[in-house]
XYZ file of N, CA, C and O in Angstrom:
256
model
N -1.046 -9.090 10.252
C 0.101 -9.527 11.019
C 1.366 -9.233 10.202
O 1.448 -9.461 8.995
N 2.202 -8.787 10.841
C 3.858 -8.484 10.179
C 4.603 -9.959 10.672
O 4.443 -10.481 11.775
N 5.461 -10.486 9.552
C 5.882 -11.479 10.199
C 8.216 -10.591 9.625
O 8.664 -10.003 8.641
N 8.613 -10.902 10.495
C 9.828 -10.400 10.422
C 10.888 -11.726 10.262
O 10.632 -12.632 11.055
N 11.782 -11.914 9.554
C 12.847 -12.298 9.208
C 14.302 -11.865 10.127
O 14.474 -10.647 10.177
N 15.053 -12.466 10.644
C 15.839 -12.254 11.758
C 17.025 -12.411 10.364
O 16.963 -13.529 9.851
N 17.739 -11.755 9.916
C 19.338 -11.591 8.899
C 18.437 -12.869 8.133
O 19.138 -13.879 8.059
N 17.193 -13.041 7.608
C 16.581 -13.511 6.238
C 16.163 -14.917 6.907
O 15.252 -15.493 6.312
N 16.713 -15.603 8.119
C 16.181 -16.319 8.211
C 14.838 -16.830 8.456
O 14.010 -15.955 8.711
N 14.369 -18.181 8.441
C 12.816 -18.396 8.400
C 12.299 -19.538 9.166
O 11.107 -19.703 9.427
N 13.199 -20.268 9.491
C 13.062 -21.403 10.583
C 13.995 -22.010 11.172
O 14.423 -23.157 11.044
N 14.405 -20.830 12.091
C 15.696 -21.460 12.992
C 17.155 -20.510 12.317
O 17.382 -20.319 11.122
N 17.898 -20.082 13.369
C 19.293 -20.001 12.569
C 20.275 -20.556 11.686
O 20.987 -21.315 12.344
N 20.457 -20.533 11.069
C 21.116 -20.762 9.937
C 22.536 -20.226 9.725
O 22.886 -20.263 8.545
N 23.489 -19.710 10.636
C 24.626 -18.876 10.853
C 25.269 -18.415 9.224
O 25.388 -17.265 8.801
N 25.610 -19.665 8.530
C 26.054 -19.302 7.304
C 25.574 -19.004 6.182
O 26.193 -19.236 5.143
N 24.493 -18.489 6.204
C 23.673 -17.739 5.169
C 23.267 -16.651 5.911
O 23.412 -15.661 5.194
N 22.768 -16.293 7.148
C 22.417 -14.779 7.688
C 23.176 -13.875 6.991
O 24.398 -13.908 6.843
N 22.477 -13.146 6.610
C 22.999 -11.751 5.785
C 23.132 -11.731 4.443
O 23.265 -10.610 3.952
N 23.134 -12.527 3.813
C 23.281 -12.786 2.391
C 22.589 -12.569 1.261
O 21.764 -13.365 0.812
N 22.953 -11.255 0.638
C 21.825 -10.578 -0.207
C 20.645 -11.631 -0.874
O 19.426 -11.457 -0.884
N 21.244 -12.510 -1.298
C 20.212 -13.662 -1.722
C 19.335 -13.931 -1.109
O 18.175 -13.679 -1.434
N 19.857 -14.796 0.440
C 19.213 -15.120 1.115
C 17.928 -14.026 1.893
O 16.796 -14.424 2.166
N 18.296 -12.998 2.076
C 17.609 -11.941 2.651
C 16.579 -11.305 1.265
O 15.890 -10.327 1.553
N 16.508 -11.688 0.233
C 15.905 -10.918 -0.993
C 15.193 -12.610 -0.675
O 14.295 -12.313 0.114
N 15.122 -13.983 -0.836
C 14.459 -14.672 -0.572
C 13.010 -14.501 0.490
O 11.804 -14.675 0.315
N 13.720 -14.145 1.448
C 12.570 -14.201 2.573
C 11.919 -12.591 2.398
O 10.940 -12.305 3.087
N 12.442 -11.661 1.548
C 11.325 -10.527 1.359
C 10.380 -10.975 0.346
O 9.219 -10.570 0.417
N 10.869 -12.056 -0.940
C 9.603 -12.464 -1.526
C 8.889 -13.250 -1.464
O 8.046 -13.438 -2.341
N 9.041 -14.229 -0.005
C 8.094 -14.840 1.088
C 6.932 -13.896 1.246
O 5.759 -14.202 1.035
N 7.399 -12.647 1.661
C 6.337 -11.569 2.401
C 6.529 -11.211 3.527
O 5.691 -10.558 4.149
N 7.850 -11.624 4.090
C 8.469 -11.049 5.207
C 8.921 -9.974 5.247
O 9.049 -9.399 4.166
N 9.347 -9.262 6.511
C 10.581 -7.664 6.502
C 11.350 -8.655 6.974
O 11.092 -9.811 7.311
N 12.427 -7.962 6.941
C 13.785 -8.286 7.177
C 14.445 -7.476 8.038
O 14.123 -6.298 7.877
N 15.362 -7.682 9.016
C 15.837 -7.511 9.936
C 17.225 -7.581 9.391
O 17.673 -8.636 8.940
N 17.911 -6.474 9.427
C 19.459 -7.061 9.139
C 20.370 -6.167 9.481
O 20.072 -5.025 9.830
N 21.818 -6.709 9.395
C 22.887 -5.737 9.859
C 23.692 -5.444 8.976
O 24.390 -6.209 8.311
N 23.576 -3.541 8.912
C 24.569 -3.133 7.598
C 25.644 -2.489 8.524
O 25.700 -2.458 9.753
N 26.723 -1.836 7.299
C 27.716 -1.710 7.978
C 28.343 -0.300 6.795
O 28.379 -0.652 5.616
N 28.634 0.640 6.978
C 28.749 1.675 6.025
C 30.520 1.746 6.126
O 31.154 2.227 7.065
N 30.865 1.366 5.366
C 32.655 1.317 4.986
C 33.142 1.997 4.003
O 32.309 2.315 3.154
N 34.384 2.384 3.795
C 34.986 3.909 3.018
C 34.558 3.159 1.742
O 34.341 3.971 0.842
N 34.368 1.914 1.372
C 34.106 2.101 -0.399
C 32.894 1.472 -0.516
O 32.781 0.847 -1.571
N 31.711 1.421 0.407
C 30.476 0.908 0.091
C 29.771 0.373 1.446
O 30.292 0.129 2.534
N 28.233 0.254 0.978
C 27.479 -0.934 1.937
C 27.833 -2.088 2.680
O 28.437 -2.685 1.788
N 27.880 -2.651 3.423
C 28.096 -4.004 3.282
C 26.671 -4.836 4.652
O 26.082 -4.239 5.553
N 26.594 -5.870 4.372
C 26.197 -6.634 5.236
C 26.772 -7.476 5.954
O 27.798 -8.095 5.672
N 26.041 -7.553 7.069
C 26.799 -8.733 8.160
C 26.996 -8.351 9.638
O 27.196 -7.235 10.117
N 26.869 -9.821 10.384
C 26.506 -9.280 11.495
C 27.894 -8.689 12.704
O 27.605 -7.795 13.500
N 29.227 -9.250 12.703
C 29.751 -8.946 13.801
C 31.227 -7.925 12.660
O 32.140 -7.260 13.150
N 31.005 -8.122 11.344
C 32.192 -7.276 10.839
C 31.181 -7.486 9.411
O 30.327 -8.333 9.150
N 31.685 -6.356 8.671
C 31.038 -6.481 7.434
C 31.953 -7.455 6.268
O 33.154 -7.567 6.026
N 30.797 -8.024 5.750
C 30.867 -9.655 5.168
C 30.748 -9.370 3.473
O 31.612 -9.620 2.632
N 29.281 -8.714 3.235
C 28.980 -8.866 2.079
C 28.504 -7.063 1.477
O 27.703 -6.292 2.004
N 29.442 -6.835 0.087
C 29.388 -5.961 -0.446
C 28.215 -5.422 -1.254
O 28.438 -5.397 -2.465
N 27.109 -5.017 -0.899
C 26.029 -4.728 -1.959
C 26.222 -4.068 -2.649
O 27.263 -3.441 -2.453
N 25.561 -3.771 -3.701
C 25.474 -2.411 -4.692
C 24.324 -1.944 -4.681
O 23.339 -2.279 -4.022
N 24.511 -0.919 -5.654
C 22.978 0.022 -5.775
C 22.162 -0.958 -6.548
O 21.129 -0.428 -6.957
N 22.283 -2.219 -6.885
C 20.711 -3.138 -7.365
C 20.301 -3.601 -5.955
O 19.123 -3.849 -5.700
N 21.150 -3.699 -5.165
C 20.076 -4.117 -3.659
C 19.243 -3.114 -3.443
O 19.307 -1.954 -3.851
N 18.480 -3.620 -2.795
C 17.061 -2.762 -2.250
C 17.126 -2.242 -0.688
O 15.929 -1.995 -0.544
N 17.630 -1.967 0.367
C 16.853 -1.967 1.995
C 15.244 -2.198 1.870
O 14.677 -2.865 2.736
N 14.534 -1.651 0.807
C 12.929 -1.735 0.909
C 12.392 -2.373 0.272
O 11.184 -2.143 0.219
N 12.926 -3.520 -0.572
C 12.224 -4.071 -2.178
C 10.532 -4.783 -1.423
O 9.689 -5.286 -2.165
């Protein structure tokens, strides 16, 4: 069974943590995938769902 993570969450929405490299690197070392929304902007990655929120770098993973 695949169990999927909706922006990292794990029981119920959570609005102010969805997307949050932490939070989303949490629920991949649950054993979940993750579901999330990136956003490609002139100086980097970012996450988040309706405008981009959070700046990753190259230590984030998309696949960890």
């Amino acid at each position: 069974m695949i169990l999927i993570s909706h922006r990292g969450n794990l029981n119920g929405s959570l609005q102010w943590e969805e997307n949050r490299p932490d939070y989303i690197n949490n629920a991949l070392d649950l054993g979940y995938d993750v579901e999330i929304d990136v956003w490609k902007q002139p100086d980097g990655w970012y996450l988040g769902h309706d405008e981009p929120q959070f700046l990753i770098d190259e230590e984030f993973s998309f696949y960890s």
